[in-house]
mmCIF file of C-alpha atoms and ligand atoms in Angstrom:
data_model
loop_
_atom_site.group_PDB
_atom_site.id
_atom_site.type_symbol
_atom_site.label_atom_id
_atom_site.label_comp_id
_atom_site.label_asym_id
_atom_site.label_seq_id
_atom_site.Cartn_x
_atom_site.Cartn_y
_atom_site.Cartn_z
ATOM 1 C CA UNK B 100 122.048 94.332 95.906
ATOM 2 C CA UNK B 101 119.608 95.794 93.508
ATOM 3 C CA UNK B 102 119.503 99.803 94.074
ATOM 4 C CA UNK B 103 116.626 102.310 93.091
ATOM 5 C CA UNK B 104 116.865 105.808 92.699
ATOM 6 C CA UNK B 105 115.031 108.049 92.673
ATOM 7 C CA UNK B 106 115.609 110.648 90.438
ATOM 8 C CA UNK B 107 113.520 113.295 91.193
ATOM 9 C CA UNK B 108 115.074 113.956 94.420
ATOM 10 C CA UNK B 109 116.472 117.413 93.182
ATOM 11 C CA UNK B 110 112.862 118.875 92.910
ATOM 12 C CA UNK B 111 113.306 119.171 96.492
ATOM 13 C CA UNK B 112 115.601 121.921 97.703
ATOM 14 C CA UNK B 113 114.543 123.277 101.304
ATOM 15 C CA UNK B 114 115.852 126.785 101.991
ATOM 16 C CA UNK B 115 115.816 127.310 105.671
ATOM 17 C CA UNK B 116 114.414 125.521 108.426
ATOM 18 C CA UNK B 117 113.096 126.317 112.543
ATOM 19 C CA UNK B 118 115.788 124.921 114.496
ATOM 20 C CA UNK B 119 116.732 125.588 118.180
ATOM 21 C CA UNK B 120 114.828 128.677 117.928
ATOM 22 C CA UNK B 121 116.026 130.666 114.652
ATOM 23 C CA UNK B 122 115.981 129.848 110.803
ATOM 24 C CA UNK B 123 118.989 127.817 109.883
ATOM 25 C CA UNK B 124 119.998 126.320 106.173
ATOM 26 C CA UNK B 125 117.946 123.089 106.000
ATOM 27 C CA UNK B 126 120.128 120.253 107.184
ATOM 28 C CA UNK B 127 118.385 117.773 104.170
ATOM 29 C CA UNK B 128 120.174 118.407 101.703
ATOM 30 C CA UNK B 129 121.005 117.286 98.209
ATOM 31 C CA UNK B 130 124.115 116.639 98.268
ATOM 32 C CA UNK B 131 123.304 113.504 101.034
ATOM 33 C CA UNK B 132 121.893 112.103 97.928
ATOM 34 C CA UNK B 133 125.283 112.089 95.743
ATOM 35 C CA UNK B 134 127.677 111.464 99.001
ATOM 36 C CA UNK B 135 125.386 107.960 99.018
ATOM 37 C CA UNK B 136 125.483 107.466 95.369
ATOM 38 C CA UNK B 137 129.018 108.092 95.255
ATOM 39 C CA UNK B 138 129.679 105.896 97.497
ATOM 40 C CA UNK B 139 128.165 102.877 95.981
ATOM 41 C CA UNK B 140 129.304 103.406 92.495
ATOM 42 C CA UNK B 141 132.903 103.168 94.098
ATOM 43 C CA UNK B 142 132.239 99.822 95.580
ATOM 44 C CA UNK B 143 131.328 96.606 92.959
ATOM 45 C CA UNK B 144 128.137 95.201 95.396
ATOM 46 C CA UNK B 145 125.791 97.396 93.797
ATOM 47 C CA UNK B 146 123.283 96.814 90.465
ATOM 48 C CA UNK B 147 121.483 100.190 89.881
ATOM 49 C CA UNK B 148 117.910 99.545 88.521
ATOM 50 C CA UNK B 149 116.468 101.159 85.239
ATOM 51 C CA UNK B 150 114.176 104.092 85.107
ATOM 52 C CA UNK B 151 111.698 101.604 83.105
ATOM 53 C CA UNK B 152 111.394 99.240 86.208
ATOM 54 C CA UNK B 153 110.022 102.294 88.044
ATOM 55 C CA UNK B 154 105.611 102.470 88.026
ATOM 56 C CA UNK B 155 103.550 104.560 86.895
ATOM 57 C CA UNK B 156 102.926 108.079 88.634
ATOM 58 C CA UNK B 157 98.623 106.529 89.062
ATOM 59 C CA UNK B 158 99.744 103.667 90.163
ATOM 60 C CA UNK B 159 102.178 105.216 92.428
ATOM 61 C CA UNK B 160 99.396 107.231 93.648
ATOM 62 C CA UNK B 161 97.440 103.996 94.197
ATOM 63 C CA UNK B 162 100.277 102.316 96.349
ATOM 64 C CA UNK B 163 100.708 105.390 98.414
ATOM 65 C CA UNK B 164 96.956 106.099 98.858
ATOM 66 C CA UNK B 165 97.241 102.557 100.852
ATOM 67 C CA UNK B 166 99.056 104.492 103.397
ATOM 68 C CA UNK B 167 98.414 108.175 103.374
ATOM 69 C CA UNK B 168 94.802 109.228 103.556
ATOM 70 C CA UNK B 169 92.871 110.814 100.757
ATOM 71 C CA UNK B 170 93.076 114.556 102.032
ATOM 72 C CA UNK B 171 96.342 114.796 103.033
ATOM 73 C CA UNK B 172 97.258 113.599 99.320
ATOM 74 C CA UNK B 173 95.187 116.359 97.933
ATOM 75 C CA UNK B 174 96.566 118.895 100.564
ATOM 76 C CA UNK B 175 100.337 118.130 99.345
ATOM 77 C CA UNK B 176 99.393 117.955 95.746
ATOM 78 C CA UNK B 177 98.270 121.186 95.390
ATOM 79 C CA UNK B 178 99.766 122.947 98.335
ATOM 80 C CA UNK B 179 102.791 124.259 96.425
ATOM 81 C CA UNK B 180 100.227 125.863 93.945
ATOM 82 C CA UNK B 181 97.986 127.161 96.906
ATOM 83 C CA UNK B 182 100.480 128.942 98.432
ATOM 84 C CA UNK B 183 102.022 130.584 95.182
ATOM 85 C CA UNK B 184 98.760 132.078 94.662
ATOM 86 C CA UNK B 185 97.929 133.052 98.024
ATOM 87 C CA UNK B 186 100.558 136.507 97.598
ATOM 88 C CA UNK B 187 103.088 137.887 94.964
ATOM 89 C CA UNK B 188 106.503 136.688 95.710
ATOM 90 C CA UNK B 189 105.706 133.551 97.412
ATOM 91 C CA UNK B 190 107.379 130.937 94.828
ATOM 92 C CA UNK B 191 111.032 132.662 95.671
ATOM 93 C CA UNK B 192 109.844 131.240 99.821
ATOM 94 C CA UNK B 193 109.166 127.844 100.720
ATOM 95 C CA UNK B 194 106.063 127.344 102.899
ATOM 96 C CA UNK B 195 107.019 126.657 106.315
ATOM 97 C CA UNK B 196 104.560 125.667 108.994
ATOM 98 C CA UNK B 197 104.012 128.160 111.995
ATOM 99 C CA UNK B 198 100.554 127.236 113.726
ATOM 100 C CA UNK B 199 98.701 123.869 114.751
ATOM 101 C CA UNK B 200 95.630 122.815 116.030
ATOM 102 C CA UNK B 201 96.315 121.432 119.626
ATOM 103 C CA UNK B 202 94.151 118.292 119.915
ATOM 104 C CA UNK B 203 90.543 118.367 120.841
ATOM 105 C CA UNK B 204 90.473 117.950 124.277
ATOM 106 C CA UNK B 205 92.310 122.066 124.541
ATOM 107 C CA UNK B 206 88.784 123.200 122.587
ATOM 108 C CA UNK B 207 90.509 123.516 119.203
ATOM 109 C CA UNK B 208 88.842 122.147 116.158
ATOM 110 C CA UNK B 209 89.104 121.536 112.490
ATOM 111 C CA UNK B 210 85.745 120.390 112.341
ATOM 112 C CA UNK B 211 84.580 123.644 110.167
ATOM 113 C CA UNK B 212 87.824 123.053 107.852
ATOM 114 C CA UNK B 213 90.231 126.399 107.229
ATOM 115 C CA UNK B 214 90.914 127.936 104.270
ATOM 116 C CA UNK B 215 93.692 130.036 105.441
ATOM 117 C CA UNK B 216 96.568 128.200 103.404
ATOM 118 C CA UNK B 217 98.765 128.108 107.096
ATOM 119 C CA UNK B 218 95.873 127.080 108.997
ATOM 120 C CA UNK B 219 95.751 123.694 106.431
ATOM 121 C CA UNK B 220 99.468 123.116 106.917
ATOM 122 C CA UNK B 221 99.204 122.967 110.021
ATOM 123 C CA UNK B 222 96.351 120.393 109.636
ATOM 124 C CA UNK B 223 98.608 117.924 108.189
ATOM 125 C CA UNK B 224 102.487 118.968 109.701
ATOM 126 C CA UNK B 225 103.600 118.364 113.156
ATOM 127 C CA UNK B 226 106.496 120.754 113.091
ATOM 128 C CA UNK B 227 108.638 123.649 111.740
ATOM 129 C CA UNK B 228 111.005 121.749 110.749
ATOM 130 C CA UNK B 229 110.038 120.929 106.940
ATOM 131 C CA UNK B 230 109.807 123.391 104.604
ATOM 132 C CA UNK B 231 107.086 122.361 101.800
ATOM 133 C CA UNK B 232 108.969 123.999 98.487
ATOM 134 C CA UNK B 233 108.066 124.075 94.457
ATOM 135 C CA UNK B 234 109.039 120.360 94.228
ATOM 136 C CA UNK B 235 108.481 118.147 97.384
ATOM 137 C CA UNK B 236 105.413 116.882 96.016
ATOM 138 C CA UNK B 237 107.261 115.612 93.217
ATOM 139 C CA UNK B 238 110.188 114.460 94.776
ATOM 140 C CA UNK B 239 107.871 112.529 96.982
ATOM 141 C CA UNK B 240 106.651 110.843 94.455
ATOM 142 C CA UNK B 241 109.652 109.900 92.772
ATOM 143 C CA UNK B 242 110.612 108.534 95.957
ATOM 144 C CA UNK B 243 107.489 106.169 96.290
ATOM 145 C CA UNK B 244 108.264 105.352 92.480
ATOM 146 C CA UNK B 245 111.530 104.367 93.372
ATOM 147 C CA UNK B 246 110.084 102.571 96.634
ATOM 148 C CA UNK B 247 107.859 100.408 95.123
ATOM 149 C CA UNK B 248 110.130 98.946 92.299
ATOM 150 C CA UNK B 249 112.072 98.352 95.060
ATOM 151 C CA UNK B 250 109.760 96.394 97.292
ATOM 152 C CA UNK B 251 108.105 94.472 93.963
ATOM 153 C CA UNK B 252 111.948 93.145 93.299
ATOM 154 C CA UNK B 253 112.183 91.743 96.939
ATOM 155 C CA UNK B 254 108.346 90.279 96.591
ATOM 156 C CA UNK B 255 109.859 88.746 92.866
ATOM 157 C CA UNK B 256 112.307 86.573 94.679
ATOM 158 C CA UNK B 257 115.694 89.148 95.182
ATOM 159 C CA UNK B 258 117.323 89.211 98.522
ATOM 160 C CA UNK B 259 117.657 92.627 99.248
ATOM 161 C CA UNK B 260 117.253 96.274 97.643
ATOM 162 C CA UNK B 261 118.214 99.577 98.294
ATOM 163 C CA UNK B 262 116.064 102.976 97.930
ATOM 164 C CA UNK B 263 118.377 105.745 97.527
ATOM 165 C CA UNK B 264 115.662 108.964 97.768
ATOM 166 C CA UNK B 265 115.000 112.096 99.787
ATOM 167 C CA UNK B 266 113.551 113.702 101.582
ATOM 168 C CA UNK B 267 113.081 110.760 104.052
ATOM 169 C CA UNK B 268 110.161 109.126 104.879
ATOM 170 C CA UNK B 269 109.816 107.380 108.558
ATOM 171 C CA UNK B 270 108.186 110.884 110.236
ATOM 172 C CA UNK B 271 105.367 111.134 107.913
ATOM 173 C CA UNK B 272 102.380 109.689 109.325
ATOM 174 C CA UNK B 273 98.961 108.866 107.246
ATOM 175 C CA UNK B 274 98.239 112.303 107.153
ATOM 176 C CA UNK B 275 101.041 114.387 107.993
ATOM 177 C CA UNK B 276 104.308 115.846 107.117
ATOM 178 C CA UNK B 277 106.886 116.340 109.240
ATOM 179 C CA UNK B 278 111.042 115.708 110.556
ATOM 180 C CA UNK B 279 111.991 116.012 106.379
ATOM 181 C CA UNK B 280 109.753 113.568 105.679
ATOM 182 C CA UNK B 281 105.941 113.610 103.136
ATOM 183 C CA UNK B 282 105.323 110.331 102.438
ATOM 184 C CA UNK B 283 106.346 107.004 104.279
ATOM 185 C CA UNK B 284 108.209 104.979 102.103
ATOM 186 C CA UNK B 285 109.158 102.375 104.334
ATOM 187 C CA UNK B 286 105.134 102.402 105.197
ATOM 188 C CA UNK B 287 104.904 101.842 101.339
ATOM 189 C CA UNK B 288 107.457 99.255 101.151
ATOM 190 C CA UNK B 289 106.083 97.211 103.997
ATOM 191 C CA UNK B 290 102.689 97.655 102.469
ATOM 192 C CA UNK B 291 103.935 96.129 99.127
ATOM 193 C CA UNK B 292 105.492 93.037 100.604
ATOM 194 C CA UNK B 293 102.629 92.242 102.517
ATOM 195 C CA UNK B 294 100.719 91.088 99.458
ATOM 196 C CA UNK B 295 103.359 88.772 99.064
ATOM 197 C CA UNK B 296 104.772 87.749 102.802
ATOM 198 C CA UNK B 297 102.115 87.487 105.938
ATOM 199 C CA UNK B 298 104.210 89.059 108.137
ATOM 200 C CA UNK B 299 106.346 91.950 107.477
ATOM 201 C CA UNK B 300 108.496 93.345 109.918
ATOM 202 C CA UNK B 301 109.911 96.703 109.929
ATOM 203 C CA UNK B 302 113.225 97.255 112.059
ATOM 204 C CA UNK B 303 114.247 101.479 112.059
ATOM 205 C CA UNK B 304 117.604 102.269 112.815
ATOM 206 C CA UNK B 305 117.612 105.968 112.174
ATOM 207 C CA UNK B 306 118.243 107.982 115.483
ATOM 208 C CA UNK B 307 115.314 109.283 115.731
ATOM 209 C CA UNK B 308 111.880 107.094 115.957
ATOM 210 C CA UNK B 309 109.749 106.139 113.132
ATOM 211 C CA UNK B 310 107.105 107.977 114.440
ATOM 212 C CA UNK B 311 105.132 107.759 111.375
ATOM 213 C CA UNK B 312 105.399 104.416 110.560
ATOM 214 C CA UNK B 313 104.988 103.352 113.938
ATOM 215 C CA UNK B 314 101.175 104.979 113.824
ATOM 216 C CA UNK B 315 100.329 103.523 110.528
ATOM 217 C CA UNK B 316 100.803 100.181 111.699
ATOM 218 C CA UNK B 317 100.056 100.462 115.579
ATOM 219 C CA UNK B 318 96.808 98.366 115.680
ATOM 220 C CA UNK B 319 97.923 95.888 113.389
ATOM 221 C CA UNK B 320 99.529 92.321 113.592
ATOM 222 C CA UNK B 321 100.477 91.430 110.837
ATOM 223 C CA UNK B 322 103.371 94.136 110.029
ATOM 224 C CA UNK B 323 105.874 94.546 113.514
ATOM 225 C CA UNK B 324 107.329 97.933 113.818
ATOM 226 C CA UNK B 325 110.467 98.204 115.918
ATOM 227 C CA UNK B 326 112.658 101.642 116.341
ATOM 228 C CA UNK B 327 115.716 102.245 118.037
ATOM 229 C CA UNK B 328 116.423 105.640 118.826
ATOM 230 C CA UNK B 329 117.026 108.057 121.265
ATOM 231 C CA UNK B 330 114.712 108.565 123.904
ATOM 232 C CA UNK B 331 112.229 111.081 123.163
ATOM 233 C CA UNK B 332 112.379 112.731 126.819
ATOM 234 C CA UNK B 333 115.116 114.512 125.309
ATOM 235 C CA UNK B 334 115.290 113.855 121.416
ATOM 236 C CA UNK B 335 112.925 114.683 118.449
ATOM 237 C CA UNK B 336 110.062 113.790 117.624
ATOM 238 C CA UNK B 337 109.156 114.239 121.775
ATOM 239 C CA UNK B 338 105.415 113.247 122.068
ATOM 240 C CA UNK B 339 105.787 109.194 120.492
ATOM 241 C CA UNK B 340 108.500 106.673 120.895
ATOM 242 C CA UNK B 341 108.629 105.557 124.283
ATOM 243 C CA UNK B 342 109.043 102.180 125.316
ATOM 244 C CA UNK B 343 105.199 101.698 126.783
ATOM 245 C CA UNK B 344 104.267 101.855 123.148
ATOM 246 C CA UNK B 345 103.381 98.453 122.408
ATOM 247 C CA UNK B 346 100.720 98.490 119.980
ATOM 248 C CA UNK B 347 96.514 98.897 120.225
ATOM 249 C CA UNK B 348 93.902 96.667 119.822
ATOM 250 C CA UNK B 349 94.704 93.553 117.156
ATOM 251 C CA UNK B 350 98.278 95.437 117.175
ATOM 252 C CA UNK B 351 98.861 94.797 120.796
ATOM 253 C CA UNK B 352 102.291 93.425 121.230
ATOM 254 C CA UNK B 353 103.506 94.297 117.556
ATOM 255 C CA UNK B 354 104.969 97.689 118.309
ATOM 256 C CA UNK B 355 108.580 97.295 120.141
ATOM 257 C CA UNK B 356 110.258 100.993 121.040
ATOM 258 C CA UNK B 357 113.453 100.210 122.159
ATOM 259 C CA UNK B 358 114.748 104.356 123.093
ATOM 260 C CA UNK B 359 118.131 104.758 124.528
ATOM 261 C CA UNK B 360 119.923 107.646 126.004
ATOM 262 C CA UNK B 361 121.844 110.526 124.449
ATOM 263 C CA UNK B 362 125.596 109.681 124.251
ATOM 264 C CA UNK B 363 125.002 106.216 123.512
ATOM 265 C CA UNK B 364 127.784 103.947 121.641
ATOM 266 C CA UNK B 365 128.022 100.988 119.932
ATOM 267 C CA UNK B 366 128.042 98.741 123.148
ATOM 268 C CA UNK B 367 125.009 100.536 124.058
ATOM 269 C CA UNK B 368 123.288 100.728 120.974
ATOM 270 C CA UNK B 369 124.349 97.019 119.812
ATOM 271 C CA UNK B 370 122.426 95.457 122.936
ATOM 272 C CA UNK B 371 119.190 97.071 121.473
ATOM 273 C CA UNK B 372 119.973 95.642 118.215
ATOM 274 C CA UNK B 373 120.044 92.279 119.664
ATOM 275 C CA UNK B 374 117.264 92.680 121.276
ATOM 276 C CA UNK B 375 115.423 93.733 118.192
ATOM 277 C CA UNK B 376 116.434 90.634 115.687
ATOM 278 C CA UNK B 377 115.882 88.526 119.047
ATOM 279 C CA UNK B 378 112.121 90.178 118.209
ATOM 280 C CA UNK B 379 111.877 89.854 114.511
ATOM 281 C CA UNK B 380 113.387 86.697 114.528
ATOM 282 C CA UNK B 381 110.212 85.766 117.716
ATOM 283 C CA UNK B 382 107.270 87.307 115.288
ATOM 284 C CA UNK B 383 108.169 85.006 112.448
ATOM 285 C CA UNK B 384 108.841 87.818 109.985
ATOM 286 C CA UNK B 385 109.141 86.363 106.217
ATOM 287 C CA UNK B 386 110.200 90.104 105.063
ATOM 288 C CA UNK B 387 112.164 93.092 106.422
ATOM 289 C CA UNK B 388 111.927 96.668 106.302
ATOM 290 C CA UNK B 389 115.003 98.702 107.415
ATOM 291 C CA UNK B 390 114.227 102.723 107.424
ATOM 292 C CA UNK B 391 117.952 103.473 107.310
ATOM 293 C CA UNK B 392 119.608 106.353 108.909
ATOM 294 C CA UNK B 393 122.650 107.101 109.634
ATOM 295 C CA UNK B 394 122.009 110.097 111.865
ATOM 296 C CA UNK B 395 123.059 108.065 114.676
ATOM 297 C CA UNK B 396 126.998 108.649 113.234
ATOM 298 C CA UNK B 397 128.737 110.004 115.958
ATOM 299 C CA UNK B 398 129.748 113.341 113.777
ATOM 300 C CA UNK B 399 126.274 114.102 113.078
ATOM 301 C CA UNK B 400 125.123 117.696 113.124
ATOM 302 C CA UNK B 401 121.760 117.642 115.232
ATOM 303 C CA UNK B 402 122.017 113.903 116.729
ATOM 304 C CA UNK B 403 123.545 112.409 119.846
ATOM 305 C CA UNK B 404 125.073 108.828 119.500
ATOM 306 C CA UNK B 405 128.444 107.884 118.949
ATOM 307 C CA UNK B 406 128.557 105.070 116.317
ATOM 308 C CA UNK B 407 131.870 104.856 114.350
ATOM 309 C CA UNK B 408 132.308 104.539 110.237
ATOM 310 C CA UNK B 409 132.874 100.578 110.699
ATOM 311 C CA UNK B 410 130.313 100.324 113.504
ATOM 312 C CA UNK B 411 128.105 100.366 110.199
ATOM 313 C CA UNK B 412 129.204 97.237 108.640
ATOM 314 C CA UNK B 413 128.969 95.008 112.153
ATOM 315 C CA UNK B 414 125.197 96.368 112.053
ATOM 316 C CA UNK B 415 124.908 95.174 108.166
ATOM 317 C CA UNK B 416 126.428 91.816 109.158
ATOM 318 C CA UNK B 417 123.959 91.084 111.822
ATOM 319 C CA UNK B 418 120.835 92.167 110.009
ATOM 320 C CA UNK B 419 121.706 89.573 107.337
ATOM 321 C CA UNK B 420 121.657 87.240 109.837
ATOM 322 C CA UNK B 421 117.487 87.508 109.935
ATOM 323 C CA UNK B 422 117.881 85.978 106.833
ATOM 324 C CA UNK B 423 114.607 87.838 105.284
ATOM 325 C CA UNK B 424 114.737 89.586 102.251
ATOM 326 C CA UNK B 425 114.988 92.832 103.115
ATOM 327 C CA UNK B 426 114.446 96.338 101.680
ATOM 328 C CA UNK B 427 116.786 99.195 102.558
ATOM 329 C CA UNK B 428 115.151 103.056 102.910
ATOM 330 C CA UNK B 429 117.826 106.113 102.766
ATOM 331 C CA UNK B 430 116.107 108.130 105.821
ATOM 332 C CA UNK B 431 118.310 110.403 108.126
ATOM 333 C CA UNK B 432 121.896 111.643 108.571
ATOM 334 C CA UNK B 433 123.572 114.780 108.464
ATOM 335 C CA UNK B 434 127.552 114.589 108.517
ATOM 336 C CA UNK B 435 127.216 114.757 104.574
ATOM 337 C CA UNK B 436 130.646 113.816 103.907
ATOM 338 C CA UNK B 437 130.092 110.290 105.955
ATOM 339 C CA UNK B 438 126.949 109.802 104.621
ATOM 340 C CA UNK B 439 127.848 107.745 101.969
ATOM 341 C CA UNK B 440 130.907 105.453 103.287
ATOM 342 C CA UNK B 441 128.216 104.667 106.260
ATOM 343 C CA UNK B 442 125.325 103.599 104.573
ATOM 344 C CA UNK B 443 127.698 101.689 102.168
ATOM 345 C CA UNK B 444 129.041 99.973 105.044
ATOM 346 C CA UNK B 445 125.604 98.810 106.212
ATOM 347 C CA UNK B 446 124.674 97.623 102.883
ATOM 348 C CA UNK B 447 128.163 96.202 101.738
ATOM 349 C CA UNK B 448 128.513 93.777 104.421
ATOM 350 C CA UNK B 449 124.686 92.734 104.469
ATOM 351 C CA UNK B 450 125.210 91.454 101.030
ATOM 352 C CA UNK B 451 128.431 90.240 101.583
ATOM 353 C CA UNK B 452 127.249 88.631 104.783
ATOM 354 C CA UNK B 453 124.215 87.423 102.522
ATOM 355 C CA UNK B 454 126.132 85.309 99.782
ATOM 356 C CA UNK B 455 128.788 84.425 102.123
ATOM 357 C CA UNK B 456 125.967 82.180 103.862
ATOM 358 C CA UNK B 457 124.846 80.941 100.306
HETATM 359 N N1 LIG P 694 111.979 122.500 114.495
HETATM 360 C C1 LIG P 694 115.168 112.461 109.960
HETATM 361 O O1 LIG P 694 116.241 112.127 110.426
HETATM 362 N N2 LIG P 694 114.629 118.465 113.976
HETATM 363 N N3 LIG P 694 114.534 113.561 110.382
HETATM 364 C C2 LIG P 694 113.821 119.350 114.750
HETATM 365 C C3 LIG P 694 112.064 121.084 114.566
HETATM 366 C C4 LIG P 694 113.924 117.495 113.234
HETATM 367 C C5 LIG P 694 115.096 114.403 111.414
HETATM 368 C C6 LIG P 694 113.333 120.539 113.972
HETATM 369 C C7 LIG P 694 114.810 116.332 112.897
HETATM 370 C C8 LIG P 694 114.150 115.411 111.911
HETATM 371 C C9 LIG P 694 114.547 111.679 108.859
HETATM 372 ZN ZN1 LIG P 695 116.738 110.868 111.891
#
């Protein structure tokens, strides 16, 4: 399996984030990014691709302008900058939202846009969550680098790849931040392939739902977004992910939310799985999209499933059953120190799974 890195990642150190109602050490952390690496250096599946495979930073910008709008680009590109001048002191802070505009229908509008520097981040963030610091624009960007070398190998003709980058990606809608996440890389990824392949499907296994990739795609039928998670009655991200979500318009019928309940297991989770390929396999999908998290580990920090170490290499075995070349997206998990045997697990036994069936 090819892997890309991206190596930037560092730029992007969050110092505290709102959680459970007081400022906490951000749970994103570097270190997920070396437990991961680590991990896959150990084991022999793994070819690590060159920096000079990696785009451009325009035509990065180009690929990820396909999904994110225009302003919300601009807003992350220089909001760093924005906020350093806005008041001595403020590069030794991150920039942490704290107010949003409820929708319309409360009598709140952006209409006349803000210039208060928190009134635009909360324009384009949906929670406290996500600290914006010096380099998340950058490591954002190294992450859709990585992303789309990744994708462009699958479109070439390789089985599967990798993208080994934070901050994640699945939360970040077309124009907002938001769970850890800036841009959508598995929103880029599916993007990419589907210059190549007619229908893309995208199949999220992180515990939370891929509320931002879910949105970019929702009235469209021509990529299928599926997410298994746990129900948003009780879990983050709350207001999208429910299993009435099926899609709008042309997209009607190619959104599948399959939410189940805290506590869940393997048994539990494994039926949803099943139903899922039973999906992609239904829609026809010629490429596959995995936003992988591992949050779903049952030592996680802020999740709520129970899946065990080798629980991660059944779920490999069966997605290479689909039999679509696939790309892989590092998005959640917390448990640092199982980080990296569980997303090996998932990817080790896809492959294997992969040439054992020629
Ligand atoms: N104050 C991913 O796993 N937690 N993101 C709630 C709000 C947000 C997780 C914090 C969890 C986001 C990619
Ligand atoms: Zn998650």
């Amino acid at each position: 399996m090819q892997v890309f890195i991206n190596d930037q990642h560092h730029l992007h150190v969050g110092r505290q984030e709102m959680f459970r109602g007081r400022l906490v050490d951000c749970h994103e952390v570097p270190s997920r990014f070396h437990f991961v690496l680590d991990s896959l250096r150990s084991r022999s599946f793994c070819e690590f691709a060159k920096a000079e495979t990696l785009p451009n930073l325009d035509e990065t910008r180009g690929q990820v302008a396909r999904v994110h709008s225009a302003q919300y680009l601009a807003f992350l590109e220089h909001a760093w900058s924005d906020w350093v001048h806005l008041q001595a002191g403020n590069e030794d802070l991150d920039a942490l939202p704290s107010v949003w505009p409820l929708p319309n229908r409360f009598g709140f509008s952006t209409e006349i846009p803000p210039a208060n520097f928190a009134a635009r981040l909360g324009m384009y963030s949906f929670d406290s969550g996500t600290p914006l610091t010096s380099g998340s624009w950058s490591a954002a960007m190294g992450g859709a680098q990585a992303t789309i070398a990744a994708a462009r190998a699958v479109s070439n003709g390789s089985r599967s790849s990798f993208v080994l980058t934070r901050p994640p990606g699945h939360h970040a809608g077309p124009d907002y931040m938001g769970g850890y996440c800036f841009v959508n890389n598995a929103a880029v990824a599916a993007t990419i392939l589907r210059d190549r392949f007619a229908r893309v499907a995208i199949l999220d296994i992180d515990f939370h739902h891929g509320n931002g990739t879910q949105t970019c795609f929702y009235d469209r039928s021509d990529v299928f977004t599926i997410s298994i998670h746990a129900d948003p009655v009780h879990s983050y991200p709350f207001y999208l992910g429910h299993a009435n979500e099926r899609g709008h318009a042309n997209g009607l019928g190619f959104n599948l939310n399959l939410p189940l309940p805290i506590g869940s297991d393997y048994q539990g989770w494994s039926q949803a799985l099943e139903t899922a390929c039973t999906a992609v396999t239904e829609f026809g999908a010629q490429a596959l999209v995995v936003p992988l998290g591992v949050d779903t580990f049952e030592g996680d920090p802020i999740s709520g499933f129970r899946l065990k170490t080798s629980d991660y290499k059944t779920i490999g075995a069966r997605l290479a059953q689909l039999h679509c070349p696939t790309v892989f997206t590092f998005e959640g998990g917390y448990a640092v120190q199982a980080v990296g045997e569980n997303v090996a697990n998932v990817l080790e036994s896809f492959h294997h799974a992969t040439i054992h069936a020629g």
